[in-house]
mmCIF file of N, CA and C in Angstrom:
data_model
loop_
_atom_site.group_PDB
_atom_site.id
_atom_site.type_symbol
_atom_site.label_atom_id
_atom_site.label_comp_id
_atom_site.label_asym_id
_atom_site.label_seq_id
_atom_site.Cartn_x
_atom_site.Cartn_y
_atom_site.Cartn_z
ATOM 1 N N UNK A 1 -12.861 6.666 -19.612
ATOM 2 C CA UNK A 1 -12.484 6.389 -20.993
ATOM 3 C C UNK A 1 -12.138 4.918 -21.195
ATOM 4 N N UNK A 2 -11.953 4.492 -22.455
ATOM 5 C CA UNK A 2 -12.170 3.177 -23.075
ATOM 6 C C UNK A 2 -10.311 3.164 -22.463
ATOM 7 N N UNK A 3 -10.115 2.084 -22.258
ATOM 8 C CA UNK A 3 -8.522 1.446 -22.200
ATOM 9 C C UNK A 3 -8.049 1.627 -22.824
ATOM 10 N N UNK A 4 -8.635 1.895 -24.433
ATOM 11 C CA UNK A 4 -7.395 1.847 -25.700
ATOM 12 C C UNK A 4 -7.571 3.347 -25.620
ATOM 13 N N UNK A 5 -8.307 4.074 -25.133
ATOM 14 C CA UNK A 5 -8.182 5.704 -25.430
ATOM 15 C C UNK A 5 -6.555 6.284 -24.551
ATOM 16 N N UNK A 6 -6.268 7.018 -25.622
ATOM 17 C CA UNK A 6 -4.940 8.050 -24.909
ATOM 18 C C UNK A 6 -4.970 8.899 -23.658
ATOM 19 N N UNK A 7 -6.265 8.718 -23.407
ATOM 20 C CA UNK A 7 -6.454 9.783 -22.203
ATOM 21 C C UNK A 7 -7.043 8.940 -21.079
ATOM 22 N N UNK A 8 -6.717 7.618 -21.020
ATOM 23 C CA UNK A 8 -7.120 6.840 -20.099
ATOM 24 C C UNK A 8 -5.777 6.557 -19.195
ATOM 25 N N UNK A 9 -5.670 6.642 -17.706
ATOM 26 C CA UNK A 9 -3.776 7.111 -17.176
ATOM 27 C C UNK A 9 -3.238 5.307 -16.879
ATOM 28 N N UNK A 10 -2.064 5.297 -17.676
ATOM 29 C CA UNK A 10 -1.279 4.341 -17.947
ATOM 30 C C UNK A 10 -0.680 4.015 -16.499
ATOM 31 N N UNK A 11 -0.291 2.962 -16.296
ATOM 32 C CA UNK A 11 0.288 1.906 -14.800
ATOM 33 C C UNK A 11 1.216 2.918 -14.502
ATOM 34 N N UNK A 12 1.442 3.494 -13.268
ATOM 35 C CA UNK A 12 2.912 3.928 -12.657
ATOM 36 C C UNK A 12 3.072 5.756 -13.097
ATOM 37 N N UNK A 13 1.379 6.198 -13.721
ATOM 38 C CA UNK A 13 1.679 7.425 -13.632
ATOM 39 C C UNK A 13 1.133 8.395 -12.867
ATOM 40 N N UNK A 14 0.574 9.273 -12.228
ATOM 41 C CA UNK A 14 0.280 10.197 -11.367
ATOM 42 C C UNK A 14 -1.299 10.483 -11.367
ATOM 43 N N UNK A 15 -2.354 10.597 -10.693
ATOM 44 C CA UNK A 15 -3.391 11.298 -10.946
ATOM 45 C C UNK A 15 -3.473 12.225 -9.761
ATOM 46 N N UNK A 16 -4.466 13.435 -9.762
ATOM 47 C CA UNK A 16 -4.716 14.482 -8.757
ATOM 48 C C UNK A 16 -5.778 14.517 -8.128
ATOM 49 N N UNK A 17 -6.370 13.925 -7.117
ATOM 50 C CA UNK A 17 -7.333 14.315 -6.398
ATOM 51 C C UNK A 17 -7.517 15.038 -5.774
ATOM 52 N N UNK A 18 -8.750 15.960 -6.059
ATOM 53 C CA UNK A 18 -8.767 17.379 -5.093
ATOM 54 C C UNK A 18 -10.402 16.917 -4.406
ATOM 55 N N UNK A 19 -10.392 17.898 -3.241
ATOM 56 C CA UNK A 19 -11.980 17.759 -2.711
ATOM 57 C C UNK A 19 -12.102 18.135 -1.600
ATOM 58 N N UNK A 20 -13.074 18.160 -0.872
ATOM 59 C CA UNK A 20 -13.279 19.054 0.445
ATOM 60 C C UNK A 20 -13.498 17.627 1.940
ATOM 61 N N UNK A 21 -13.279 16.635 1.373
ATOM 62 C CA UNK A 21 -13.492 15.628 2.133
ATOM 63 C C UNK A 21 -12.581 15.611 3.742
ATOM 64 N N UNK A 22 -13.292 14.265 4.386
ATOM 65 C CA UNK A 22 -12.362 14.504 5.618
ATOM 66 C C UNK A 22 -10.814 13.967 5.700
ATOM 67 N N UNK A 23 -9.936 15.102 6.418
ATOM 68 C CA UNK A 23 -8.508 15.122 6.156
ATOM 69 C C UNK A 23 -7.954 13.861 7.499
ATOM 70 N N UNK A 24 -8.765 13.232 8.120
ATOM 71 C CA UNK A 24 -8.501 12.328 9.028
ATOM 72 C C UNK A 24 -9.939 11.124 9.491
ATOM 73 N N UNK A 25 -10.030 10.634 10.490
ATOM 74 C CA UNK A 25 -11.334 9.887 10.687
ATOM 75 C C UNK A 25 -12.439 10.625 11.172
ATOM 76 N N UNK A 26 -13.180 10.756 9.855
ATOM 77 C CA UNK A 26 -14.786 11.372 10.086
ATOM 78 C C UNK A 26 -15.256 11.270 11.494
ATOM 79 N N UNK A 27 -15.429 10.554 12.038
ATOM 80 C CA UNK A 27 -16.194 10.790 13.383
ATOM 81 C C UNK A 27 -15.021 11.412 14.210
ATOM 82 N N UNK A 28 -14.071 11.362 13.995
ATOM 83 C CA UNK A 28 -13.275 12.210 14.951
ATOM 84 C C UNK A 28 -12.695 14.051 14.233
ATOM 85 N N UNK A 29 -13.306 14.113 13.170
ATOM 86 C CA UNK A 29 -12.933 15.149 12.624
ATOM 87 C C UNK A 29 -13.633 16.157 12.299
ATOM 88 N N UNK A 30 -13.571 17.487 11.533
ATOM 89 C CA UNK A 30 -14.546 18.170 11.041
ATOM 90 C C UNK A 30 -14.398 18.094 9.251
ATOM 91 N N UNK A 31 -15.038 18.504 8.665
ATOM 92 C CA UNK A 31 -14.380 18.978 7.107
ATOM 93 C C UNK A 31 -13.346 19.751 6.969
ATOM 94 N N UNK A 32 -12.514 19.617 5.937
ATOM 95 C CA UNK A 32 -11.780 21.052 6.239
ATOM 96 C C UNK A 32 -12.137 22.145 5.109
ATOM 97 N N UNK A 33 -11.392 23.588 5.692
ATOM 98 C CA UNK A 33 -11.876 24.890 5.391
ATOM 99 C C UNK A 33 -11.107 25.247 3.862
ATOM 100 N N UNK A 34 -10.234 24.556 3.323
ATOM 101 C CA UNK A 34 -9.661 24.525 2.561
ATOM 102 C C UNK A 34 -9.314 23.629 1.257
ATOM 103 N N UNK A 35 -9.749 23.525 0.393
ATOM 104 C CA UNK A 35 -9.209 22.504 -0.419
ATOM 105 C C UNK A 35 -8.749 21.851 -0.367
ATOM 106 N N UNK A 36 -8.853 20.733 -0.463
ATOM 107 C CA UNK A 36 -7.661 19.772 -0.137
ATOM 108 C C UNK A 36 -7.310 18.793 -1.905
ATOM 109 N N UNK A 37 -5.891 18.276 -1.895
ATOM 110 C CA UNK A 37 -5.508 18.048 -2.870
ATOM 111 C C UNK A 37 -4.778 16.764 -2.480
ATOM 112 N N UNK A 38 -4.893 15.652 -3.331
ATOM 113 C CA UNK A 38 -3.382 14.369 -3.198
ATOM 114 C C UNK A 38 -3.000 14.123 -4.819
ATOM 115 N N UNK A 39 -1.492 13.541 -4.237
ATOM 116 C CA UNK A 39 -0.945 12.676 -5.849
ATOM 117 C C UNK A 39 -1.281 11.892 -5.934
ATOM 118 N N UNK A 40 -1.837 10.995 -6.495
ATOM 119 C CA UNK A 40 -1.702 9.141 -6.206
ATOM 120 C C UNK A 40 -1.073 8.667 -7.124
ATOM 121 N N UNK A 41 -0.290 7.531 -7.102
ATOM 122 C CA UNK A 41 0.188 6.751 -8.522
ATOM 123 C C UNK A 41 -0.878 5.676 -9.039
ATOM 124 N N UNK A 42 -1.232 5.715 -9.989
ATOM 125 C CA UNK A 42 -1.909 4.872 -11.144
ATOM 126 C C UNK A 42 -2.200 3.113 -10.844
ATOM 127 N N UNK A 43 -2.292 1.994 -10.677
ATOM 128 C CA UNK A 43 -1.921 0.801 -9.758
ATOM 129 C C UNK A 43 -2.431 -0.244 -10.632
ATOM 130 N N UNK A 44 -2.133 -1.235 -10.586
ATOM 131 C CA UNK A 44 -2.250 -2.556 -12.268
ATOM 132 C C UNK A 44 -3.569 -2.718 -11.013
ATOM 133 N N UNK A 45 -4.642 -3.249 -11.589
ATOM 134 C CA UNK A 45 -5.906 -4.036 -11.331
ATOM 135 C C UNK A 45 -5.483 -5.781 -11.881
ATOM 136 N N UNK A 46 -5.494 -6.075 -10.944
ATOM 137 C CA UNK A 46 -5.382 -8.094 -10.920
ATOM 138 C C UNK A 46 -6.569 -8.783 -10.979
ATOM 139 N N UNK A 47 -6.360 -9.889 -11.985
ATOM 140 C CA UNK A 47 -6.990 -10.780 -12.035
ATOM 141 C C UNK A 47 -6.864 -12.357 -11.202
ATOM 142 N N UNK A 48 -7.852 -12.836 -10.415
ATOM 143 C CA UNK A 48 -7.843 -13.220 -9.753
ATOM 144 C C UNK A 48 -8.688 -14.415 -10.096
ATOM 145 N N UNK A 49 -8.173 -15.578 -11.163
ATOM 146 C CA UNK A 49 -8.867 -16.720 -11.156
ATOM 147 C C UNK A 49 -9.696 -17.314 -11.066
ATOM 148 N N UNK A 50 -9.029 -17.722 -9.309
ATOM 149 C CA UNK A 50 -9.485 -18.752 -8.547
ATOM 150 C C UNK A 50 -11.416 -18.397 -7.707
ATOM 151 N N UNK A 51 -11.658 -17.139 -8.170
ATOM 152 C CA UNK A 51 -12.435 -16.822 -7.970
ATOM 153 C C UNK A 51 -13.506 -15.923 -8.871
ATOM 154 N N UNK A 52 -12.542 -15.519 -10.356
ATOM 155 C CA UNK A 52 -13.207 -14.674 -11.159
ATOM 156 C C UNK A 52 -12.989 -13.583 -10.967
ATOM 157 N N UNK A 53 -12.539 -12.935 -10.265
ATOM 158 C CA UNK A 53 -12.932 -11.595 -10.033
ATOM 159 C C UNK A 53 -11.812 -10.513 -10.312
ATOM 160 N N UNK A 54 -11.556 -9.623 -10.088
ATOM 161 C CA UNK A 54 -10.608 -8.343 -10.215
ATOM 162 C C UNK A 54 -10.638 -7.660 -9.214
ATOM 163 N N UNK A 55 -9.279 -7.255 -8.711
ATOM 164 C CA UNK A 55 -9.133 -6.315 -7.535
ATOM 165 C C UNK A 55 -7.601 -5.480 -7.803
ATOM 166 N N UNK A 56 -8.519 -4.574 -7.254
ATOM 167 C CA UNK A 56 -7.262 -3.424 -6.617
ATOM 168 C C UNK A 56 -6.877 -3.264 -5.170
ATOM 169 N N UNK A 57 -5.364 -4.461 -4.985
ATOM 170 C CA UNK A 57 -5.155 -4.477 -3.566
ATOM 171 C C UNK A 57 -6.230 -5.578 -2.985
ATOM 172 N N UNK A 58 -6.800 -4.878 -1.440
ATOM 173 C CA UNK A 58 -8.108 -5.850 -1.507
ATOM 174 C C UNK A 58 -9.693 -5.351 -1.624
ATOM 175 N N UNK A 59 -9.743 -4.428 -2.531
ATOM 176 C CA UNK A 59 -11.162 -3.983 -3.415
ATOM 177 C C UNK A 59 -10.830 -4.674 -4.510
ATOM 178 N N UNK A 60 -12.306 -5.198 -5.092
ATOM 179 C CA UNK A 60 -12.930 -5.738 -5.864
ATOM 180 C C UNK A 60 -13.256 -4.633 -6.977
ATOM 181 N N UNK A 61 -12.881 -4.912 -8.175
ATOM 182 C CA UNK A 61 -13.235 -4.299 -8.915
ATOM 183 C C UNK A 61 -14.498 -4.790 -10.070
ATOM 184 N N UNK A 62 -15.536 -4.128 -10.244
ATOM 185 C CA UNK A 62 -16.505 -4.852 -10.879
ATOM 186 C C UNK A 62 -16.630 -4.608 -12.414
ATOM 187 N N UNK A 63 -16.593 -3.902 -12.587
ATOM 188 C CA UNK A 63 -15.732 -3.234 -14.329
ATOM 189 C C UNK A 63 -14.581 -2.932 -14.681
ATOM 190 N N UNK A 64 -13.754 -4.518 -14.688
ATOM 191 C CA UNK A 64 -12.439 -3.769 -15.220
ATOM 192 C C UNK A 64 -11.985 -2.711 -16.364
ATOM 193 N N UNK A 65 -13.301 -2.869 -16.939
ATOM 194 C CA UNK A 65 -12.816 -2.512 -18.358
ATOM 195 C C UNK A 65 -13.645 -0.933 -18.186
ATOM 196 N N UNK A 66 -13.775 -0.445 -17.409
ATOM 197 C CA UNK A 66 -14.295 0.911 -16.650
ATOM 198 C C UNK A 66 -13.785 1.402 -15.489
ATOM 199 N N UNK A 67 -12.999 0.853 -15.223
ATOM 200 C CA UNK A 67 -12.329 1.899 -13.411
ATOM 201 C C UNK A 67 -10.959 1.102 -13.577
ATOM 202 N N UNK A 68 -10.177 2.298 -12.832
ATOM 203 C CA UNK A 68 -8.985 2.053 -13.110
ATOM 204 C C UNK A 68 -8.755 2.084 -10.845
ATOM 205 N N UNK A 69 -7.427 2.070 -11.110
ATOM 206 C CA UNK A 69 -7.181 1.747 -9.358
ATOM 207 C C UNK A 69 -5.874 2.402 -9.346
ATOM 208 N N UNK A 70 -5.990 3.710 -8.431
ATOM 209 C CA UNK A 70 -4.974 4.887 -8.116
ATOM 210 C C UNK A 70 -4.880 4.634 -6.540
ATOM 211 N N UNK A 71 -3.802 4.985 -5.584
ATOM 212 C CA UNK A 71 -4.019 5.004 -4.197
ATOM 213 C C UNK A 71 -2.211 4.664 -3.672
ATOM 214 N N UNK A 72 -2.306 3.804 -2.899
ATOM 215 C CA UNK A 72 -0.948 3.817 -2.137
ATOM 216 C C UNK A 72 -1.845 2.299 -1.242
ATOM 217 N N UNK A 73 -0.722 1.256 -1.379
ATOM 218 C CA UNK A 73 -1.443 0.316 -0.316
ATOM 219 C C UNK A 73 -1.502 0.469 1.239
ATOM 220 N N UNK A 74 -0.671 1.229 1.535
ATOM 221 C CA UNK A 74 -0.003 1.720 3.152
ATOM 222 C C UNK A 74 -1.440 2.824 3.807
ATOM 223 N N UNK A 75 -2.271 3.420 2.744
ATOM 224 C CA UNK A 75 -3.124 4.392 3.125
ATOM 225 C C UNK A 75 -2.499 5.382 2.706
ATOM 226 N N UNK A 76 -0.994 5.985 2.978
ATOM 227 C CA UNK A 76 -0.162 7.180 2.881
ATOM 228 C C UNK A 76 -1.483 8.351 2.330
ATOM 229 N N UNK A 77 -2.234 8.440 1.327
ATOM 230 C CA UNK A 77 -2.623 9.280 0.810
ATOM 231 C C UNK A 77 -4.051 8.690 0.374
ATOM 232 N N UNK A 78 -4.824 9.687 0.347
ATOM 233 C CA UNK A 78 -6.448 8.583 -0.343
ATOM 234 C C UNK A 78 -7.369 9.976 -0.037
ATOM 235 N N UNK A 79 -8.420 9.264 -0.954
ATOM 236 C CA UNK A 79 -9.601 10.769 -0.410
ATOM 237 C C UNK A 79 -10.376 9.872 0.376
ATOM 238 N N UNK A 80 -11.743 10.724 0.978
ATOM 239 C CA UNK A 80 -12.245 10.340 1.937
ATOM 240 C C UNK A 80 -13.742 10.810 2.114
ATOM 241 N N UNK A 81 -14.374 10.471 2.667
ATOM 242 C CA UNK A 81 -15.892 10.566 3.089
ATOM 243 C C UNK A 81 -16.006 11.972 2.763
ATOM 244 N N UNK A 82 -16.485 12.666 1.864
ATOM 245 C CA UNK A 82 -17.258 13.788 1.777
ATOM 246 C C UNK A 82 -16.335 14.583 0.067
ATOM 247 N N UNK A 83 -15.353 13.511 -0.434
ATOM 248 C CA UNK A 83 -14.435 13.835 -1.805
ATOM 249 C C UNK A 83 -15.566 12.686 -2.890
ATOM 250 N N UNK A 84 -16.646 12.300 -2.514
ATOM 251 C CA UNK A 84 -17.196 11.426 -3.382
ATOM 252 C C UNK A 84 -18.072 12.840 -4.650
ATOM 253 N N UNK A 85 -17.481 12.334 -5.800
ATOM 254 C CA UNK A 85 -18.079 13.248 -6.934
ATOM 255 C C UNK A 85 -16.857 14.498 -7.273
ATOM 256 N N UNK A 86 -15.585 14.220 -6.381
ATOM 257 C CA UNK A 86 -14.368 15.378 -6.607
ATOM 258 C C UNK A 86 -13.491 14.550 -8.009
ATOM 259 N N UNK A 87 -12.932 16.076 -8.538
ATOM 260 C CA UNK A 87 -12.619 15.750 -9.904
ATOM 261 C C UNK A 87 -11.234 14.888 -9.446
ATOM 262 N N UNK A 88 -10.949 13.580 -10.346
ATOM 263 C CA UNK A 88 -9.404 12.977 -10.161
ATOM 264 C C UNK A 88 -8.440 13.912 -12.188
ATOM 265 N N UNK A 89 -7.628 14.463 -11.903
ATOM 266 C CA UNK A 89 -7.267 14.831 -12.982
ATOM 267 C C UNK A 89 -6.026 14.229 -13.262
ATOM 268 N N UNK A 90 -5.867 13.832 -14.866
ATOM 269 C CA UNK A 90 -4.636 13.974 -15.092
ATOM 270 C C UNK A 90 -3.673 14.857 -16.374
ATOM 271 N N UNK A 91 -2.754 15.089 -16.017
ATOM 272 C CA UNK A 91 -2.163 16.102 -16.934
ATOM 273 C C UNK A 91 -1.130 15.150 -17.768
ATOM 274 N N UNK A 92 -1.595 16.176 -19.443
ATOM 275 C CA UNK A 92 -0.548 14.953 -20.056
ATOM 276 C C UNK A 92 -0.099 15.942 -20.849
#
């Protein structure tokens, strides 16, 4: 959604990622048998000058004005190799 839309999730609030992806490092893991689900908090996307560009953390963002940046910088929580195309929801 457009930035000015109401249903686009505001800095510092929650989204839900669910998906069947891997729950540790793919080559050392299997899929798992169960759903899997995370919280993430919402995260400001920076502008970056000295170079043009926009990032979340240290990803590059190439449409600011189309992707937003949810996660944890530590890793704590994130989806993973095989959650690509899983729904991120948020409840309002």
């Amino acid at each position: 959604p457009d930035h000015s839309s109401s249903d686009y999730p505001p800095i510092g609030s929650r989204v839900i990622a669910i998906g069947w992806g891997h729950t540790s490092d793919p080559l050392l893991s299997s899929l798992p048998t169960h759903l899997q689900e995370t919280s993430l908090p919402v995260l400001s996307v920076d502008y970056h000058p000295e170079n043009r560009t926009w990032f979340c953390y240290d990803q590059e963002i190439n449409r600011p004005d189309e992707q937003f940046c949810a996660g944890y910088v530590d890793g704590h929580s994130d989806t993973c190799q095989g959650d690509s195309g899983s729904p991120l929801m948020l409840f309002d």
